[in-house]
Amino acid sequence: MNLLIIEDDAELRSALHTLLTQRGYSVEGLRGGREGLASLLAREYDLAIVDLTLPDMDGLTLIRALRRERRGLPILIITARDAVDDRVIGLDAGADDYLVKPFEMQELEARARALIRRSRADRSKAIRLGPLELTMGEPRVRLSGVEVDLTAREYALLELLALRAGRVVNKDHIATRLARAGETLSDTAIEVAVHRLRRRLEPYDLNVRTVRGFGYLLETLPEHDPDG
């Protein structure tokens, strides 16, 4: 199993590298956010351990950029920021777990194992809704049995709505998921993204319904009766 540690504290990075290597993982350690993101996009990993305070690119920006590229690997944040709001922001950005410094090495290892185990189980699952089949862990979408190419933003929006099919997803949640690094996504930009995805799904009797004042939900439409 391949792990990447992105941590600018050389002493902590070395200690994590030693511990996890001794436990049988293949471990790479990097100091900066930009080189960490480049490595995550170029190679396959089973887990990324990411500090939030990094030189040249902060951890939240890195995580959001990674999720926009449809990379579903588990991410464990390690940080000294212990406020509840910081944890919520980190998880909303796309992280899977959050560990506050200082921490026990045994706890980090246990969380890493749990995240990898859960990720492997998730990859064997697919979301099915009417003609839609969306494979978790990889950017693959089929509609009526045909594989469909979507843009990164279309896929991210569809995955978010499909995971909560039949339930309303509010605009704030959508904005957090779709925003590019350093970008504040406007209501208009969200509406454009929804409109484009809606047009892609319409021929397959799927609809992204607007629930005014709340958000959007993904639903199946009644099949058309050719004799009706």
Phi, psi and omega in degrees: 000133185259127180239145174238126176254124177243101189209127184275348176279108187298323182293314179293318179300318179293319180295319178294319179300314181296311181301309187288329175294319178297334180273004173099005178274153168268117192238136172238140180238134179228156185264322190255156181291318183293315179292329177294314178297317180300319180292320180295328179280338185265336185233165177262127177234159176265342181197141171244131175251116193234126170280151180278328182262100184232151175289142172074337174201122183287163185297322180296317178298319178300312183297316180297319179296321180294317181292327177296333179273014175068020179277119188259013182295150180292145181233128176248117176278135169237127186199159175275350180285116187245007179288148180301318181300321179296321179294317180298315180298318180296317179290321178293331179291341178129000177288157181258338180203165190215123182234126185269135175282146353282150181226163176278137182300325180296325179291318178299316180298319180296319179293321177299315178300316182296319180294318179293318179298315180294321180296319180294324177292319181296326184293341179272000184256152175227144174271129178235130178214107184057236181278357185272133169228117182241118183273121180288148179087352176207146185281069182237124180233131174239138175235119186052039176084357182253130179289132185243134176271125177241156172291165180301320181289320178298316180296314181301318179293315180297317180299316180299314181289322182293324178296337181239034185308132181085355177241151182281134174251123185282163185295326179298318179295317178297316181299318179297320183286326188262344188293138173281168183303128178074007185257140169255115186278122181281165176300323180296318179296322177295316180298322177296316179298318179295317180300316181294318178293321180301318179294326179291327185270338187306318181296347185252018178060037171241147184219141170261105186269136175277125173251098191302132180086353182235303183161224185222154173219151179264132182214157173272149177258152175302141179293143179287135176265110183299339181260359185277000000 
